[in-house]
PDB file of C-alpha atoms in Angstrom:
ATOM      1  CA  MET A   1      59.113 -31.661 -40.480  1.00  0.00           C
ATOM      2  CA  LEU A   2      59.957 -33.883 -37.886  1.00  0.00           C
ATOM      3  CA  TYR A   3      63.354 -33.452 -38.056  1.00  0.00           C
ATOM      4  CA  ASP A   4      63.678 -30.037 -36.772  1.00  0.00           C
ATOM      5  CA  LEU A   5      61.064 -31.319 -33.664  1.00  0.00           C
ATOM      6  CA  VAL A   6      62.688 -34.231 -32.468  1.00  0.00           C
ATOM      7  CA  LEU A   7      65.924 -34.903 -34.070  1.00  0.00           C
ATOM      8  CA  ALA A   8      67.519 -30.870 -34.571  1.00  0.00           C
ATOM      9  CA  PRO A   9      67.768 -29.933 -30.982  1.00  0.00           C
ATOM     10  CA  PHE A  10      70.263 -33.179 -30.659  1.00  0.00           C
ATOM     11  CA  VAL A  11      72.136 -33.424 -33.305  1.00  0.00           C
ATOM     12  CA  GLU A  12      73.590 -29.435 -33.351  1.00  0.00           C
ATOM     13  CA  PHE A  13      73.955 -28.851 -29.397  1.00  0.00           C
ATOM     14  CA  ASP A  14      75.397 -31.167 -27.396  1.00  0.00           C
ATOM     15  CA  PHE A  15      74.283 -30.119 -23.640  1.00  0.00           C
ATOM     16  CA  MET A  16      70.948 -30.746 -26.188  1.00  0.00           C
ATOM     17  CA  ARG A  17      72.972 -34.595 -25.705  1.00  0.00           C
ATOM     18  CA  ARG A  18      73.883 -34.517 -22.717  1.00  0.00           C
ATOM     19  CA  ALA A  19      71.108 -34.352 -21.194  1.00  0.00           C
ATOM     20  CA  LEU A  20      68.958 -37.232 -22.919  1.00  0.00           C
ATOM     21  CA  VAL A  21      71.219 -39.136 -21.440  1.00  0.00           C
ATOM     22  CA  GLY A  22      71.731 -38.015 -18.041  1.00  0.00           C
ATOM     23  CA  THR A  23      67.619 -38.175 -18.181  1.00  0.00           C
ATOM     24  CA  LEU A  24      68.009 -42.221 -19.976  1.00  0.00           C
ATOM     25  CA  ALA A  25      70.175 -43.158 -17.574  1.00  0.00           C
ATOM     26  CA  LEU A  26      68.570 -41.472 -14.206  1.00  0.00           C
ATOM     27  CA  ALA A  27      65.342 -43.129 -15.511  1.00  0.00           C
ATOM     28  CA  LEU A  28      66.336 -46.660 -16.034  1.00  0.00           C
ATOM     29  CA  GLY A  29      68.183 -46.717 -12.166  1.00  0.00           C
ATOM     30  CA  ALA A  30      65.297 -45.452 -11.415  1.00  0.00           C
ATOM     31  CA  GLY A  31      61.866 -47.004 -12.999  1.00  0.00           C
ATOM     32  CA  PRO A  32      62.983 -49.941 -10.638  1.00  0.00           C
ATOM     33  CA  VAL A  33      64.031 -48.559  -6.855  1.00  0.00           C
ATOM     34  CA  GLY A  34      60.851 -46.944  -7.439  1.00  0.00           C
ATOM     35  CA  VAL A  35      58.365 -50.156  -8.382  1.00  0.00           C
ATOM     36  CA  PHE A  36      59.590 -51.633  -5.144  1.00  0.00           C
ATOM     37  CA  LEU A  37      59.410 -48.345  -2.958  1.00  0.00           C
ATOM     38  CA  MET A  38      55.472 -48.743  -4.373  1.00  0.00           C
ATOM     39  CA  LEU A  39      55.385 -52.877  -4.287  1.00  0.00           C
ATOM     40  CA  ARG A  40      56.770 -51.973  -0.742  1.00  0.00           C
ATOM     41  CA  ARG A  41      54.430 -49.567   0.621  1.00  0.00           C
ATOM     42  CA  MET A  42      56.733 -46.759   0.436  1.00  0.00           C
ATOM     43  CA  SER A  43      56.049 -44.274  -2.344  1.00  0.00           C
ATOM     44  CA  LEU A  44      55.896 -41.272   0.501  1.00  0.00           C
ATOM     45  CA  THR A  45      59.272 -42.717   1.584  1.00  0.00           C
ATOM     46  CA  GLY A  46      61.084 -41.529  -1.346  1.00  0.00           C
ATOM     47  CA  ASP A  47      60.036 -38.188  -1.184  1.00  0.00           C
ATOM     48  CA  ALA A  48      60.920 -37.353   2.295  1.00  0.00           C
ATOM     49  CA  MET A  49      64.668 -38.794   1.288  1.00  0.00           C
ATOM     50  CA  ALA A  50      64.325 -36.720  -1.824  1.00  0.00           C
ATOM     51  CA  HIS A  51      64.152 -33.458   0.784  1.00  0.00           C
ATOM     52  CA  ALA A  52      65.994 -34.888   3.766  1.00  0.00           C
ATOM     53  CA  VAL A  53      69.424 -34.890   0.851  1.00  0.00           C
ATOM     54  CA  LEU A  54      68.912 -30.683   1.286  1.00  0.00           C
ATOM     55  CA  PRO A  55      70.794 -29.176   4.325  1.00  0.00           C
ATOM     56  CA  GLY A  56      73.844 -31.954   2.452  1.00  0.00           C
ATOM     57  CA  ALA A  57      73.767 -30.725   0.087  1.00  0.00           C
ATOM     58  CA  ALA A  58      73.153 -27.375   1.264  1.00  0.00           C
ATOM     59  CA  VAL A  59      76.463 -27.428   3.321  1.00  0.00           C
ATOM     60  CA  GLY A  60      78.471 -28.534   0.236  1.00  0.00           C
ATOM     61  CA  TYR A  61      77.010 -25.423  -1.737  1.00  0.00           C
ATOM     62  CA  LEU A  62      78.512 -23.266   1.520  1.00  0.00           C
ATOM     63  CA  LEU A  63      81.744 -24.804   1.984  1.00  0.00           C
ATOM     64  CA  TYR A  64      82.836 -25.450  -2.513  1.00  0.00           C
ATOM     65  CA  GLY A  65      80.285 -23.927  -3.869  1.00  0.00           C
ATOM     66  CA  LEU A  66      77.836 -25.491  -6.691  1.00  0.00           C
ATOM     67  CA  TRP A  67      80.540 -28.351  -6.569  1.00  0.00           C
ATOM     68  CA  LEU A  68      78.834 -31.440  -8.213  1.00  0.00           C
ATOM     69  CA  PRO A  69      81.497 -34.205  -5.471  1.00  0.00           C
ATOM     70  CA  ALA A  70      80.833 -31.321  -2.888  1.00  0.00           C
ATOM     71  CA  MET A  71      77.548 -31.704  -2.859  1.00  0.00           C
ATOM     72  CA  THR A  72      76.692 -35.327  -3.744  1.00  0.00           C
ATOM     73  CA  LEU A  73      79.301 -36.590  -0.486  1.00  0.00           C
ATOM     74  CA  GLY A  74      76.777 -34.456   1.713  1.00  0.00           C
ATOM     75  CA  GLY A  75      73.478 -35.430   0.296  1.00  0.00           C
ATOM     76  CA  LEU A  76      75.385 -38.899   0.874  1.00  0.00           C
ATOM     77  CA  ILE A  77      76.394 -38.496   4.189  1.00  0.00           C
ATOM     78  CA  VAL A  78      72.328 -36.526   5.127  1.00  0.00           C
ATOM     79  CA  GLY A  79      70.750 -39.113   3.610  1.00  0.00           C
ATOM     80  CA  PHE A  80      71.561 -42.023   5.158  1.00  0.00           C
ATOM     81  CA  ALA A  81      71.722 -40.821   8.536  1.00  0.00           C
ATOM     82  CA  VAL A  82      68.530 -39.499   8.406  1.00  0.00           C
ATOM     83  CA  ALA A  83      66.846 -43.355   7.112  1.00  0.00           C
ATOM     84  CA  LEU A  84      68.742 -44.233  10.147  1.00  0.00           C
ATOM     85  CA  LEU A  85      67.919 -42.562  12.224  1.00  0.00           C
ATOM     86  CA  SER A  86      64.207 -42.195  11.514  1.00  0.00           C
ATOM     87  CA  GLY A  87      64.877 -46.089  12.159  1.00  0.00           C
ATOM     88  CA  LEU A  88      66.438 -46.214  14.988  1.00  0.00           C
ATOM     89  CA  VAL A  89      63.694 -43.434  16.177  1.00  0.00           C
ATOM     90  CA  ALA A  90      60.735 -46.431  15.523  1.00  0.00           C
ATOM     91  CA  ARG A  91      62.460 -48.570  17.566  1.00  0.00           C
ATOM     92  CA  VAL A  92      63.249 -47.477  21.259  1.00  0.00           C
ATOM     93  CA  THR A  93      60.084 -44.334  20.384  1.00  0.00           C
ATOM     94  CA  ALA A  94      56.176 -44.761  20.241  1.00  0.00           C
ATOM     95  CA  LEU A  95      56.051 -42.841  17.238  1.00  0.00           C
ATOM     96  CA  ARG A  96      56.102 -45.437  13.923  1.00  0.00           C
ATOM     97  CA  GLU A  97      59.012 -45.054  11.581  1.00  0.00           C
ATOM     98  CA  ASP A  98      56.812 -42.805   9.196  1.00  0.00           C
ATOM     99  CA  ALA A  99      55.972 -40.512  11.424  1.00  0.00           C
ATOM    100  CA  SER A 100      59.689 -40.254  12.450  1.00  0.00           C
ATOM    101  CA  LEU A 101      60.559 -39.712   8.611  1.00  0.00           C
ATOM    102  CA  ALA A 102      58.156 -36.792   7.968  1.00  0.00           C
ATOM    103  CA  GLY A 103      59.685 -34.992  11.102  1.00  0.00           C
ATOM    104  CA  PHE A 104      63.230 -35.389   9.833  1.00  0.00           C
ATOM    105  CA  TYR A 105      62.466 -34.662   5.947  1.00  0.00           C
ATOM    106  CA  LEU A 106      60.460 -30.832   7.000  1.00  0.00           C
ATOM    107  CA  ILE A 107      63.371 -29.850   9.075  1.00  0.00           C
ATOM    108  CA  SER A 108      65.738 -31.160   6.969  1.00  0.00           C
ATOM    109  CA  LEU A 109      63.738 -29.430   3.941  1.00  0.00           C
ATOM    110  CA  ALA A 110      63.805 -26.268   6.109  1.00  0.00           C
ATOM    111  CA  LEU A 111      67.133 -25.991   7.507  1.00  0.00           C
ATOM    112  CA  GLY A 112      68.843 -26.944   3.795  1.00  0.00           C
ATOM    113  CA  VAL A 113      67.304 -23.636   2.580  1.00  0.00           C
ATOM    114  CA  THR A 114      67.860 -21.979   4.821  1.00  0.00           C
ATOM    115  CA  LEU A 115      71.678 -22.358   4.852  1.00  0.00           C
ATOM    116  CA  VAL A 116      71.481 -22.360   1.059  1.00  0.00           C
ATOM    117  CA  SER A 117      70.181 -18.544   1.959  1.00  0.00           C
ATOM    118  CA  LEU A 118      71.962 -18.163   4.419  1.00  0.00           C
ATOM    119  CA  ARG A 119      75.374 -17.721   1.010  1.00  0.00           C
ATOM    120  CA  GLY A 120      73.771 -17.819  -2.358  1.00  0.00           C
ATOM    121  CA  SER A 121      71.243 -15.684  -4.445  1.00  0.00           C
ATOM    122  CA  ASN A 122      67.504 -16.626  -5.690  1.00  0.00           C
ATOM    123  CA  VAL A 123      69.261 -18.840  -8.445  1.00  0.00           C
ATOM    124  CA  ASP A 124      71.065 -21.054  -6.681  1.00  0.00           C
ATOM    125  CA  LEU A 125      67.945 -21.614  -4.411  1.00  0.00           C
ATOM    126  CA  LEU A 126      66.521 -22.541  -6.833  1.00  0.00           C
ATOM    127  CA  HIS A 127      69.269 -24.436  -8.920  1.00  0.00           C
ATOM    128  CA  VAL A 128      69.823 -26.359  -6.090  1.00  0.00           C
ATOM    129  CA  LEU A 129      65.575 -27.365  -5.406  1.00  0.00           C
ATOM    130  CA  PHE A 130      64.945 -28.322  -9.370  1.00  0.00           C
ATOM    131  CA  GLY A 131      68.243 -29.075 -10.253  1.00  0.00           C
ATOM    132  CA  SER A 132      68.859 -27.998 -14.656  1.00  0.00           C
ATOM    133  CA  VAL A 133      68.703 -30.692 -16.458  1.00  0.00           C
ATOM    134  CA  LEU A 134      70.605 -28.576 -18.994  1.00  0.00           C
ATOM    135  CA  ALA A 135      73.549 -28.206 -17.978  1.00  0.00           C
ATOM    136  CA  LEU A 136      74.691 -31.024 -16.809  1.00  0.00           C
ATOM    137  CA  ASP A 137      78.822 -31.906 -17.335  1.00  0.00           C
ATOM    138  CA  ASP A 138      81.085 -35.152 -17.821  1.00  0.00           C
ATOM    139  CA  ALA A 139      80.414 -35.188 -14.206  1.00  0.00           C
ATOM    140  CA  ALA A 140      77.849 -35.084 -13.235  1.00  0.00           C
ATOM    141  CA  LEU A 141      77.049 -37.703 -16.331  1.00  0.00           C
ATOM    142  CA  ILE A 142      79.385 -39.877 -15.328  1.00  0.00           C
ATOM    143  CA  LEU A 143      78.088 -40.270 -11.732  1.00  0.00           C
ATOM    144  CA  ILE A 144      74.503 -40.510 -12.301  1.00  0.00           C
ATOM    145  CA  ALA A 145      75.718 -43.582 -14.740  1.00  0.00           C
ATOM    146  CA  GLY A 146      78.335 -44.576 -12.455  1.00  0.00           C
ATOM    147  CA  ILE A 147      74.823 -44.007  -9.824  1.00  0.00           C
ATOM    148  CA  THR A 148      72.771 -46.663 -11.773  1.00  0.00           C
ATOM    149  CA  THR A 149      75.334 -49.649 -12.837  1.00  0.00           C
ATOM    150  CA  VAL A 150      75.830 -49.635  -9.462  1.00  0.00           C
ATOM    151  CA  THR A 151      71.471 -49.655  -8.847  1.00  0.00           C
ATOM    152  CA  LEU A 152      71.035 -52.346 -10.764  1.00  0.00           C
ATOM    153  CA  VAL A 153      73.588 -55.150  -9.949  1.00  0.00           C
ATOM    154  CA  ALA A 154      72.657 -54.680  -5.774  1.00  0.00           C
ATOM    155  CA  LEU A 155      68.731 -54.810  -7.875  1.00  0.00           C
ATOM    156  CA  ALA A 156      70.193 -58.525  -9.485  1.00  0.00           C
ATOM    157  CA  LEU A 157      71.690 -59.732  -6.553  1.00  0.00           C
ATOM    158  CA  ILE A 158      69.682 -58.256  -3.601  1.00  0.00           C
ATOM    159  CA  TYR A 159      65.783 -59.419  -5.959  1.00  0.00           C
ATOM    160  CA  ARG A 160      64.305 -62.511  -4.681  1.00  0.00           C
ATOM    161  CA  PRO A 161      64.813 -61.332  -1.226  1.00  0.00           C
ATOM    162  CA  LEU A 162      62.178 -58.206  -2.392  1.00  0.00           C
ATOM    163  CA  VAL A 163      60.106 -59.797  -3.985  1.00  0.00           C
ATOM    164  CA  LEU A 164      59.791 -62.550  -1.263  1.00  0.00           C
ATOM    165  CA  GLU A 165      58.781 -59.385   1.275  1.00  0.00           C
ATOM    166  CA  CYS A 166      56.942 -57.422  -1.197  1.00  0.00           C
ATOM    167  CA  VAL A 167      54.514 -60.472  -1.538  1.00  0.00           C
ATOM    168  CA  ASP A 168      55.400 -62.539   2.174  1.00  0.00           C
ATOM    169  CA  PRO A 169      56.447 -61.254   4.424  1.00  0.00           C
ATOM    170  CA  THR A 170      55.802 -63.398   6.897  1.00  0.00           C
ATOM    171  CA  PHE A 171      57.748 -66.327   4.463  1.00  0.00           C
ATOM    172  CA  LEU A 172      60.649 -64.676   4.142  1.00  0.00           C
ATOM    173  CA  ALA A 173      60.999 -64.153   7.862  1.00  0.00           C
ATOM    174  CA  SER A 174      60.096 -68.321   8.243  1.00  0.00           C
ATOM    175  CA  VAL A 175      62.583 -69.375   6.153  1.00  0.00           C
ATOM    176  CA  SER A 176      65.691 -66.399   5.430  1.00  0.00           C
ATOM    177  CA  ARG A 177      67.343 -63.560   6.949  1.00  0.00           C
ATOM    178  CA  ALA A 178      68.089 -62.087   4.425  1.00  0.00           C
ATOM    179  CA  GLY A 179      65.049 -59.600   4.508  1.00  0.00           C
ATOM    180  CA  GLY A 180      66.980 -56.974   7.053  1.00  0.00           C
ATOM    181  CA  PRO A 181      70.333 -56.377   4.975  1.00  0.00           C
ATOM    182  CA  SER A 182      67.671 -56.490   2.128  1.00  0.00           C
ATOM    183  CA  HIS A 183      65.893 -54.016   3.260  1.00  0.00           C
ATOM    184  CA  LEU A 184      69.394 -51.631   4.680  1.00  0.00           C
ATOM    185  CA  ILE A 185      70.820 -51.770   0.569  1.00  0.00           C
ATOM    186  CA  PHE A 186      67.142 -51.326  -1.093  1.00  0.00           C
ATOM    187  CA  LEU A 187      67.229 -47.030   1.019  1.00  0.00           C
ATOM    188  CA  ALA A 188      71.248 -46.702   0.204  1.00  0.00           C
ATOM    189  CA  LEU A 189      69.228 -47.483  -3.448  1.00  0.00           C
ATOM    190  CA  VAL A 190      66.855 -45.296  -2.637  1.00  0.00           C
ATOM    191  CA  VAL A 191      69.207 -42.568  -1.633  1.00  0.00           C
ATOM    192  CA  LEU A 192      71.718 -42.519  -4.767  1.00  0.00           C
ATOM    193  CA  ASN A 193      69.685 -42.138  -6.820  1.00  0.00           C
ATOM    194  CA  LEU A 194      67.411 -39.400  -5.116  1.00  0.00           C
ATOM    195  CA  VAL A 195      71.237 -37.812  -4.987  1.00  0.00           C
ATOM    196  CA  GLY A 196      72.073 -38.743  -8.842  1.00  0.00           C
ATOM    197  CA  GLY A 197      68.997 -37.004  -9.548  1.00  0.00           C
ATOM    198  CA  PHE A 198      69.024 -33.653  -7.362  1.00  0.00           C
ATOM    199  CA  GLN A 199      72.078 -33.474  -9.795  1.00  0.00           C
ATOM    200  CA  ALA A 200      69.479 -33.415 -13.028  1.00  0.00           C
ATOM    201  CA  LEU A 201      66.291 -32.296 -11.552  1.00  0.00           C
ATOM    202  CA  GLY A 202      66.848 -30.718  -7.594  1.00  0.00           C
ATOM    203  CA  THR A 203      65.442 -31.822  -4.679  1.00  0.00           C
ATOM    204  CA  LEU A 204      61.402 -31.340  -5.083  1.00  0.00           C
ATOM    205  CA  LEU A 205      61.167 -33.470  -8.266  1.00  0.00           C
ATOM    206  CA  ALA A 206      63.940 -35.948  -7.995  1.00  0.00           C
ATOM    207  CA  VAL A 207      61.312 -37.707  -7.026  1.00  0.00           C
ATOM    208  CA  GLY A 208      59.433 -37.092  -9.595  1.00  0.00           C
ATOM    209  CA  LEU A 209      60.772 -39.555 -12.704  1.00  0.00           C
ATOM    210  CA  MET A 210      61.158 -42.355  -9.375  1.00  0.00           C
ATOM    211  CA  MET A 211      57.198 -42.175  -8.547  1.00  0.00           C
ATOM    212  CA  LEU A 212      55.551 -41.185 -11.571  1.00  0.00           C
ATOM    213  CA  PRO A 213      56.347 -44.207 -14.053  1.00  0.00           C
ATOM    214  CA  ALA A 214      55.797 -46.639 -11.548  1.00  0.00           C
ATOM    215  CA  THR A 215      52.950 -45.711 -10.191  1.00  0.00           C
ATOM    216  CA  SER A 216      51.283 -45.691 -13.748  1.00  0.00           C
ATOM    217  CA  ALA A 217      53.306 -48.596 -14.799  1.00  0.00           C
ATOM    218  CA  ARG A 218      51.058 -50.518 -12.406  1.00  0.00           C
ATOM    219  CA  LEU A 219      48.053 -49.506 -13.591  1.00  0.00           C
ATOM    220  CA  TRP A 220      48.910 -51.595 -17.282  1.00  0.00           C
ATOM    221  CA  THR A 221      50.368 -54.443 -15.172  1.00  0.00           C
ATOM    222  CA  SER A 222      50.531 -56.658 -12.112  1.00  0.00           C
ATOM    223  CA  GLU A 223      53.566 -58.661 -12.677  1.00  0.00           C
ATOM    224  CA  ILE A 224      57.026 -57.271 -11.186  1.00  0.00           C
ATOM    225  CA  THR A 225      59.305 -58.491 -14.546  1.00  0.00           C
ATOM    226  CA  GLY A 226      56.382 -55.758 -16.877  1.00  0.00           C
ATOM    227  CA  LEU A 227      55.806 -53.131 -13.852  1.00  0.00           C
ATOM    228  CA  ILE A 228      59.814 -52.450 -13.887  1.00  0.00           C
ATOM    229  CA  VAL A 229      60.079 -52.876 -16.814  1.00  0.00           C
ATOM    230  CA  LEU A 230      57.660 -50.446 -18.557  1.00  0.00           C
ATOM    231  CA  ALA A 231      57.951 -47.857 -15.317  1.00  0.00           C
ATOM    232  CA  THR A 232      61.535 -47.605 -16.438  1.00  0.00           C
ATOM    233  CA  LEU A 233      60.075 -47.072 -20.827  1.00  0.00           C
ATOM    234  CA  ILE A 234      57.616 -43.694 -19.453  1.00  0.00           C
ATOM    235  CA  GLY A 235      60.806 -42.988 -17.307  1.00  0.00           C
ATOM    236  CA  MET A 236      62.366 -42.712 -19.722  1.00  0.00           C
ATOM    237  CA  LEU A 237      59.693 -41.200 -23.313  1.00  0.00           C
ATOM    238  CA  SER A 238      59.232 -38.615 -20.366  1.00  0.00           C
ATOM    239  CA  GLY A 239      62.374 -37.759 -20.128  1.00  0.00           C
ATOM    240  CA  LEU A 240      63.096 -37.198 -23.919  1.00  0.00           C
ATOM    241  CA  VAL A 241      59.541 -36.236 -24.340  1.00  0.00           C
ATOM    242  CA  GLY A 242      59.726 -33.195 -21.643  1.00  0.00           C
ATOM    243  CA  ILE A 243      63.601 -32.210 -22.739  1.00  0.00           C
ATOM    244  CA  ILE A 244      61.899 -31.485 -26.374  1.00  0.00           C
ATOM    245  CA  ILE A 245      59.341 -29.104 -24.981  1.00  0.00           C
ATOM    246  CA  SER A 246      61.085 -27.316 -23.256  1.00  0.00           C
ATOM    247  CA  TYR A 247      64.134 -26.346 -25.882  1.00  0.00           C
ATOM    248  CA  HIS A 248      60.780 -25.254 -28.511  1.00  0.00           C
ATOM    249  CA  THR A 249      58.841 -23.409 -26.036  1.00  0.00           C
ATOM    250  CA  SER A 250      61.933 -22.636 -22.913  1.00  0.00           C
ATOM    251  CA  LEU A 251      60.003 -23.857 -20.351  1.00  0.00           C
ATOM    252  CA  PRO A 252      62.209 -25.235 -17.723  1.00  0.00           C
ATOM    253  CA  THR A 253      63.283 -28.703 -18.398  1.00  0.00           C
ATOM    254  CA  GLY A 254      62.480 -30.436 -14.998  1.00  0.00           C
ATOM    255  CA  PRO A 255      59.671 -29.502 -14.561  1.00  0.00           C
ATOM    256  CA  CYS A 256      58.534 -30.388 -18.008  1.00  0.00           C
ATOM    257  CA  ILE A 257      59.906 -33.911 -18.111  1.00  0.00           C
ATOM    258  CA  ILE A 258      58.146 -34.508 -14.730  1.00  0.00           C
ATOM    259  CA  LEU A 259      54.854 -33.143 -16.322  1.00  0.00           C
ATOM    260  CA  VAL A 260      55.232 -35.387 -19.096  1.00  0.00           C
ATOM    261  CA  ALA A 261      55.174 -38.077 -17.300  1.00  0.00           C
ATOM    262  CA  GLY A 262      51.913 -36.840 -14.996  1.00  0.00           C
ATOM    263  CA  GLY A 263      50.433 -37.049 -17.670  1.00  0.00           C
ATOM    264  CA  VAL A 264      51.154 -39.983 -18.744  1.00  0.00           C
ATOM    265  CA  HIS A 265      50.261 -40.851 -15.287  1.00  0.00           C
ATOM    266  CA  ILE A 266      46.733 -39.564 -15.873  1.00  0.00           C
ATOM    267  CA  ALA A 267      46.311 -40.747 -18.914  1.00  0.00           C
ATOM    268  CA  SER A 268      47.260 -44.436 -16.645  1.00  0.00           C
ATOM    269  CA  LEU A 269      44.687 -43.731 -14.783  1.00  0.00           C
ATOM    270  CA  VAL A 270      42.187 -42.930 -17.457  1.00  0.00           C
ATOM    271  CA  PHE A 271      43.078 -46.245 -19.726  1.00  0.00           C
ATOM    272  CA  GLY A 272      44.811 -48.799 -18.316  1.00  0.00           C
ATOM    273  CA  ARG A 273      44.328 -51.827 -18.465  1.00  0.00           C
ATOM    274  CA  ALA A 274      44.943 -53.587 -14.922  1.00  0.00           C
ATOM    275  CA  GLY A 275      43.058 -50.981 -12.293  1.00  0.00           C
ATOM    276  CA  GLY A 276      42.154 -47.912 -15.378  1.00  0.00           C
ATOM    277  CA  LEU A 277      38.692 -45.559 -14.274  1.00  0.00           C
ATOM    278  CA  ILE A 278      37.073 -46.775 -18.160  1.00  0.00           C
ATOM    279  CA  TRP A 279      38.169 -50.499 -17.436  1.00  0.00           C
ATOM    280  CA  ARG A 280      36.559 -50.902 -14.019  1.00  0.00           C
ATOM    281  CA  LEU A 281      33.182 -48.826 -15.592  1.00  0.00           C
ATOM    282  CA  ILE A 282      33.091 -52.400 -18.068  1.00  0.00           C
ATOM    283  CA  PRO A 283      31.092 -54.955 -16.767  1.00  0.00           C
ATOM    284  CA  GLN A 284      32.968 -58.009 -16.520  1.00  0.00           C
ATOM    285  CA  ARG A 285      31.596 -61.206 -17.903  1.00  0.00           C
ATOM    286  CA  HIS A 286      32.499 -63.195 -14.245  1.00  0.00           C
ATOM    287  CA  LEU A 287      30.792 -67.265 -15.429  1.00  0.00           C
ATOM    288  CA  THR A 288      31.465 -68.304 -19.066  1.00  0.00           C
ATOM    289  CA  ALA A 289      29.983 -71.307 -21.018  1.00  0.00           C
TER     290      ALA A 289
END
């Protein structure tokens, strides 16, 4: 029974193994990035950037069809451009960076959908918006693995300034100039992981595997290392369970993965030891003998 339910799909079908490997690799890179987005109070920035890559991917699609390198390069170029432009607008106008980014991402989303609709069918539009985990090929797996490797190495190099900026940005600014470069590198990692997630989950769901595990982990622990490990494990588990549910129910795989992560998030809201509803309702002893 357990074999038929869990192991058989991956033993019998190559596309299921590819989907699992790709999702696990995505979770390994997106988990730590999502944790730092949350700690830096930039959670909605990830959502905005996920939409911002759509026009670039759409241009790649218009020129070369559903060819991975063209769509990836287009998404990277537009994602970096939107990140830089939103920062520039915030510096030279009265708008704050979040408002500027919101404006750019809404324009990007509408433009991207329009561009895909010019040439493609509704099926192509759904593929771009929601991805196709079960259609991952060797090129997509290599891309995702490369992005995850770059992410982990870069985070290891800028880990200390990132943590300091989350805890005490004023102190970091007084003792080092690493805050600015580390912020730019971190934004680049966000874009990279969203482009990687776009291949499997589409522009509308890629941020889900980044933010839902991170916010769920925060309800169980407040220690940064624990957050990163737990968020990564939740992302991997959500990918595994979501793929299995999709296989047995014929539901779309990407949404199943995000719904499983959403279920973990809701359970964490209720039962989480570091801020869940139940633990907040239990009276705490303030004084002990």
